[in-house]
Short mmCIF file of C-alpha atoms in Angstrom, two decimals:
data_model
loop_
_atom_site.label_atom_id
_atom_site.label_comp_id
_atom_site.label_asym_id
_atom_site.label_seq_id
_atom_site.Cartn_x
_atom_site.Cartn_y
_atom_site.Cartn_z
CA UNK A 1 -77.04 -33.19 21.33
CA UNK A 2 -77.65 -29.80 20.26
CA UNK A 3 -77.16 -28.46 24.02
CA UNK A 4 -73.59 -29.97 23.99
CA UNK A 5 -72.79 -28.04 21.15
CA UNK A 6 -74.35 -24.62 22.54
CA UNK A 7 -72.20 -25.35 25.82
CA UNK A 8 -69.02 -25.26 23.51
CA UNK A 9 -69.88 -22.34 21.50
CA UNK A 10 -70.53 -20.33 24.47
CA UNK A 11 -67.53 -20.85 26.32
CA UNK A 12 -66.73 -18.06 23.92
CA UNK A 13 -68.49 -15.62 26.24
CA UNK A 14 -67.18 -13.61 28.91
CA UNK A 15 -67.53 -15.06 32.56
CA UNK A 16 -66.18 -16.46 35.86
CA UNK A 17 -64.19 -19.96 35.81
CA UNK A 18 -66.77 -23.14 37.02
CA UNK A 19 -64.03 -23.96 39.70
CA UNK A 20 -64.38 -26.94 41.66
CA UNK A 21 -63.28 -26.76 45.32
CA UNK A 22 -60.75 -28.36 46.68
CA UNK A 23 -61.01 -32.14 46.34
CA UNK A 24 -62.71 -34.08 49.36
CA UNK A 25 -64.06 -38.04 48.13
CA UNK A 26 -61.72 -40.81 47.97
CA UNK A 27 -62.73 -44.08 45.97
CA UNK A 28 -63.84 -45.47 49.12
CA UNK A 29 -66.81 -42.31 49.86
CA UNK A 30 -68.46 -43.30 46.26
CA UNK A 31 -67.86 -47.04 46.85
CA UNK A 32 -70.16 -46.73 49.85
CA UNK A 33 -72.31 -45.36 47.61
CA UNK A 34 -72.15 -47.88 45.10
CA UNK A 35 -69.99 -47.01 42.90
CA UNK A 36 -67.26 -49.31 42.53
CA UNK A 37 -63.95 -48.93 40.47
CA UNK A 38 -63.04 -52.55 40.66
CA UNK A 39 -64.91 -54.13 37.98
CA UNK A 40 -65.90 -53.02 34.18
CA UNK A 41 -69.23 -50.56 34.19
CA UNK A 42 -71.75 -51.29 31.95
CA UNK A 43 -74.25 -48.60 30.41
CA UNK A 44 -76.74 -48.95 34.09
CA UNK A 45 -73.35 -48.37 36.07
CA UNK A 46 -72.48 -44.92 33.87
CA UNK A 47 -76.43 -44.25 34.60
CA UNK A 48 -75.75 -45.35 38.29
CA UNK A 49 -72.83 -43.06 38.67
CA UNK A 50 -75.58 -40.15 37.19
CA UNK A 51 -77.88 -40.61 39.54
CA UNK A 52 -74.82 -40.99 42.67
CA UNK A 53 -73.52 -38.10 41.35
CA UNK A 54 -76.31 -35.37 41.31
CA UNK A 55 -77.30 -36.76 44.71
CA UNK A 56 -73.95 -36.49 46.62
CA UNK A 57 -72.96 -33.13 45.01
CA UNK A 58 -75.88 -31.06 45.33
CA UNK A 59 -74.27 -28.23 47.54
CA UNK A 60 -71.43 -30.14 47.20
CA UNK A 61 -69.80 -29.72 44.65
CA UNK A 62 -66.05 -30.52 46.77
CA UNK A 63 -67.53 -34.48 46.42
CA UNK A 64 -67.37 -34.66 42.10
CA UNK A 65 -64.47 -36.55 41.53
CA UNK A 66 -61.76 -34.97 40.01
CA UNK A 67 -59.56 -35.78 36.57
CA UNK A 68 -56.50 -37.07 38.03
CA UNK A 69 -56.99 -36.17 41.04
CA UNK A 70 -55.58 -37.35 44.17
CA UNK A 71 -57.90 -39.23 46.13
CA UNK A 72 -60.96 -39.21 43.20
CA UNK A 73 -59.11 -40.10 40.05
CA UNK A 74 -59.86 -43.39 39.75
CA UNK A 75 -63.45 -42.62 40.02
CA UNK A 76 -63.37 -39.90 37.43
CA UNK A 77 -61.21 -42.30 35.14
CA UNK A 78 -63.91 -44.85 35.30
CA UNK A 79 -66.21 -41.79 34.17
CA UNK A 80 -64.44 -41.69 30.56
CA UNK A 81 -63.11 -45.51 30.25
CA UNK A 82 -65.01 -46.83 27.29
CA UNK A 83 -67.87 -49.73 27.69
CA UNK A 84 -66.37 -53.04 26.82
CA UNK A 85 -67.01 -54.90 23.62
CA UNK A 86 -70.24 -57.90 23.66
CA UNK A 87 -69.53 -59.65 20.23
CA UNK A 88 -73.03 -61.39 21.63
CA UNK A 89 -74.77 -58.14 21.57
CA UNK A 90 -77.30 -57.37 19.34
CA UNK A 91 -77.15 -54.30 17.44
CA UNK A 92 -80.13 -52.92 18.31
CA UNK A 93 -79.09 -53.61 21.99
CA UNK A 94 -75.41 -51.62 21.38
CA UNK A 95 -77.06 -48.97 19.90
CA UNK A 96 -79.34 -48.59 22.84
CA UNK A 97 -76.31 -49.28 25.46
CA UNK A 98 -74.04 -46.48 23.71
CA UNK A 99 -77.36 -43.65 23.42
CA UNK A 100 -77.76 -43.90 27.31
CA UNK A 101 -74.04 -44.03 28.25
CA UNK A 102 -73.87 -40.66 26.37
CA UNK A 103 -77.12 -39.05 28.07
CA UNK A 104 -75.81 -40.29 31.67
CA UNK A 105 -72.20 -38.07 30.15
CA UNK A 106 -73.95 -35.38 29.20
CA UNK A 107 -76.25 -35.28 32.37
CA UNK A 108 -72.37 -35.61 34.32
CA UNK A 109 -70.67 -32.72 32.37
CA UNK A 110 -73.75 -30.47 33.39
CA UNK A 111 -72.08 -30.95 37.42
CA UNK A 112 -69.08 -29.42 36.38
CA UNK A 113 -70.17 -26.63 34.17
CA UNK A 114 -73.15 -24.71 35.81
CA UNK A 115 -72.22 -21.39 34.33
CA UNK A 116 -72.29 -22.32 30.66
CA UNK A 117 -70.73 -18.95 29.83
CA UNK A 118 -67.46 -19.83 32.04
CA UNK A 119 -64.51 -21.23 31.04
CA UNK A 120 -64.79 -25.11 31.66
CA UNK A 121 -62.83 -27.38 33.74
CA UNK A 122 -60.18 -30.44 32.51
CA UNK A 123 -62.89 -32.63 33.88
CA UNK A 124 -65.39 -31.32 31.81
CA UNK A 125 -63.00 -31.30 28.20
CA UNK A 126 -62.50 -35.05 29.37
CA UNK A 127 -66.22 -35.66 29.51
CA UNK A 128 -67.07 -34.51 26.12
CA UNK A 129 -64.10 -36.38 24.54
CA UNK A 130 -65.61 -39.18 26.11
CA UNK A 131 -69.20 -38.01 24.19
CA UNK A 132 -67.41 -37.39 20.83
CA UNK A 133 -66.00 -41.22 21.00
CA UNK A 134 -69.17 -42.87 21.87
CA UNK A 135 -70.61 -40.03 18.75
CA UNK A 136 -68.22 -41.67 16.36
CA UNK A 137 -70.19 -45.73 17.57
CA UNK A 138 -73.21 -43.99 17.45
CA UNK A 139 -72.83 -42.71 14.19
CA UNK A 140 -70.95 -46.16 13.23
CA UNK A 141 -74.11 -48.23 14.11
CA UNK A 142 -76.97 -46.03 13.41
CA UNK A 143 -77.74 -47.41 9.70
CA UNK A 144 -77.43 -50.84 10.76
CA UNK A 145 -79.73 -50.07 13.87
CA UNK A 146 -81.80 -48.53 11.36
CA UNK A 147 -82.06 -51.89 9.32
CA UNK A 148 -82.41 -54.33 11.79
CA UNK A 149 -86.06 -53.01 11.97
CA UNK A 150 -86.77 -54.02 8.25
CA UNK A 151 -88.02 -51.51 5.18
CA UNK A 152 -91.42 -52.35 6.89
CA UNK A 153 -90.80 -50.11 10.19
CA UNK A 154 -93.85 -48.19 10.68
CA UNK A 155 -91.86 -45.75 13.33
CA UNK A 156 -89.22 -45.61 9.87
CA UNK A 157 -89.47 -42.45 9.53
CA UNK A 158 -89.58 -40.69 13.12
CA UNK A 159 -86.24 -42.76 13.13
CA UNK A 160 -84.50 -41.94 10.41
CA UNK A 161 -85.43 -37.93 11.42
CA UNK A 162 -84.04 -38.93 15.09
CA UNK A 163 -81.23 -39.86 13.23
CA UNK A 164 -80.36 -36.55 11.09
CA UNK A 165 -81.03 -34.44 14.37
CA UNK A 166 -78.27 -36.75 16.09
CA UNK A 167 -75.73 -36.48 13.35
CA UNK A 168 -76.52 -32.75 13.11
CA UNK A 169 -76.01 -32.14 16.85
CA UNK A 170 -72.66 -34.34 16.58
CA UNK A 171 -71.50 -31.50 13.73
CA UNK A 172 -72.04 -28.79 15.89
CA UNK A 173 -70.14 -30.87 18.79
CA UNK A 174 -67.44 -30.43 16.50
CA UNK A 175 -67.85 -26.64 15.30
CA UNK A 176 -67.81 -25.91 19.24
CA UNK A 177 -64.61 -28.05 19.88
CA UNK A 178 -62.38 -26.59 17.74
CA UNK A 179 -63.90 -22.58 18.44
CA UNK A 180 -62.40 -23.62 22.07
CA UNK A 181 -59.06 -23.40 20.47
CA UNK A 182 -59.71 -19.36 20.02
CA UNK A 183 -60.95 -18.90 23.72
CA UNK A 184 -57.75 -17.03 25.06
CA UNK A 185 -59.16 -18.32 28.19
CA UNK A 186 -58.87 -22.09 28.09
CA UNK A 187 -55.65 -23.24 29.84
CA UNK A 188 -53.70 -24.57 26.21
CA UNK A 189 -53.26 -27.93 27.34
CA UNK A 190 -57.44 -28.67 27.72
CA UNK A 191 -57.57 -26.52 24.48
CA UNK A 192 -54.76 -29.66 23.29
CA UNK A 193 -56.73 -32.09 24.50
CA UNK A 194 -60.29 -31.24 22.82
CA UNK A 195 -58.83 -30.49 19.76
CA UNK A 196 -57.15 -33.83 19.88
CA UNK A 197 -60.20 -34.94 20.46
CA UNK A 198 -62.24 -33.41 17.84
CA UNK A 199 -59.58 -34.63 15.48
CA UNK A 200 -60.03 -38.03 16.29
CA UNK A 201 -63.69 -38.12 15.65
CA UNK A 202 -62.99 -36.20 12.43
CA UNK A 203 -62.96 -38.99 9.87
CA UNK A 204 -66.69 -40.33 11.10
CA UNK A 205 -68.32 -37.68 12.11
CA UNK A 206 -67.46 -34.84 9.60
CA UNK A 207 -69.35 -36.48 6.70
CA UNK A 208 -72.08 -37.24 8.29
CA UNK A 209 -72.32 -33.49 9.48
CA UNK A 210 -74.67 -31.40 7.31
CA UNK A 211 -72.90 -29.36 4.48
CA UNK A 212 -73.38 -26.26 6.56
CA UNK A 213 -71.37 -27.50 9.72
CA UNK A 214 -68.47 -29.07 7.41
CA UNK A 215 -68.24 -25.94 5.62
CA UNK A 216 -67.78 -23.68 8.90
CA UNK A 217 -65.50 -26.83 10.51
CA UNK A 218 -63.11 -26.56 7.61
CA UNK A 219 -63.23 -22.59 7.50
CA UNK A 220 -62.61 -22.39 11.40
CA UNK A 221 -59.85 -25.02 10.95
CA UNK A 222 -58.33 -23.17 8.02
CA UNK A 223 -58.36 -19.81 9.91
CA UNK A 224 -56.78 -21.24 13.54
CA UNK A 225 -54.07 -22.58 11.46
CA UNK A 226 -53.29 -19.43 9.95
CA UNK A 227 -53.92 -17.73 12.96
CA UNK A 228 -51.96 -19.62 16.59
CA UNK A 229 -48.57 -18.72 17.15
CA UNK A 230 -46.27 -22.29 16.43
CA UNK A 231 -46.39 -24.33 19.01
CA UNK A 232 -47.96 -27.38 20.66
CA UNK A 233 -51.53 -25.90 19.99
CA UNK A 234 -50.58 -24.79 15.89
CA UNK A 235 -49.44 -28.42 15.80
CA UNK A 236 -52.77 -30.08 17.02
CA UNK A 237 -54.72 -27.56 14.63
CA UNK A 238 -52.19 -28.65 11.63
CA UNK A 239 -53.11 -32.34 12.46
CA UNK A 240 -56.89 -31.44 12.45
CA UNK A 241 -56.66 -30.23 9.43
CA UNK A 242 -54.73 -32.87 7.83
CA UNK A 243 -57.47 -35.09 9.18
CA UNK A 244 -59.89 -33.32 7.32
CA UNK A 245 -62.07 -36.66 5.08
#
């Protein structure tokens, strides 16, 4: 997770946009290739969808489908739709189901951001508030993931140091959203929507960040506030903060 956070933080940097070219797939190009929008995904579609993905846009970057777009948007929509609830499922097994639904994310947002040091597309702010909810489940069902295996675990504590890398990764995640807010070159509206984002993952993941990351969260927080003009923007930061745990 510590790559998704780098991605944000660097969007600070100086560089070209990662535009996408004008929209070409309709719903019925990716159902031929088996991806189909009819029906819920579970976590092998999102890994599916991966896989159909980095195949059909190598060079081709016109065939990603698009946030809202015209012919693609219900594909991309499917992309950040949330897995449905199993009250049968294990915990173990949700666990599991939620870690790969965010690697096959994270492996998506890397097709619409190959110059980390550009300014990102919407589809790419939509893809890692997609990440930061399935970070707030993870994050939810990691201790009792961690206790279905009993005190007796002999992998115990390679786990519970998987864990703190996780939850340390998801802090940064957060750091990075809310820096985007400063990037004079982030259209406000995507800055609106990861903040929003961010906020909503606040409560969860912000105390189980380490002391460092809360620390610069709250500081960055405190200093946007004081800092963007009033408007739509000042108001998301002002409702960040006053989601502050």
């Amino acid at each position: 997770m510590k790559r998704i956070a780098v991605l944000v933080v660097l969007l600070l940097a100086c560089g070209k946009r990662n535009d996408l070219p004008e929209e070409a797939w309709g719903v019925a190009d990716f159902e031929r290739e088996g991806l189909h929008v009819d029906k819920p995904w579970t976590t092998d579609d999102f890994t599916q969808a991966q896989a159909v993905l980095e195949r059909v846009s190598k060079d081709h970057r016109e065939r990603l489908p698009r946030y809202r777009g015209a012919k693609s948007g219900a594909v991309f929509a499917k992309l950040v739709t949330e897995l449905p609830e199993d009250a049968t499922q294990s915990i173990g097994d949700k666990f599991i189901a939620h870690a790969n639904r965010v690697d096959a994310l994270n492996q998506i947002s890397k097709l619409y951001m190959l110059n980390a040091m550009a300014v990102p597309p919407r589809e790419w702010i939509e893809l890692m508030g997609a990440i930061l909810r399935e970070a707030v489940v993870l994050t939810q069902t990691s201790e009792p993931f961690l206790a279905s295996f009993g005190p007796d675990d002999p992998k115990r504590e390679n786990r519970l140091a998987g864990l703190a890398r996780m939850k340390e990764g998801y802090g940064q995640m957060l750091l990075g959203s809310f820096l985007v807010a400063d990037d004079k070159r982030v259209p406000e509206a995507d800055k609106i929507a990861l903040v929003q984002y961010a906020t909503a993952a606040l409560p969860v993941l912000l105390p189980a960040s380490t002391p460092d990351a809360q620390s610069k969260i709250r500081e960055v927080l405190a200093k946007e506030q004081a800092g963007v003009p009033a408007g739509p923007l000042h108001d998301a930061i002002v409702a960040a903060n006053k989601a502050l745990p």
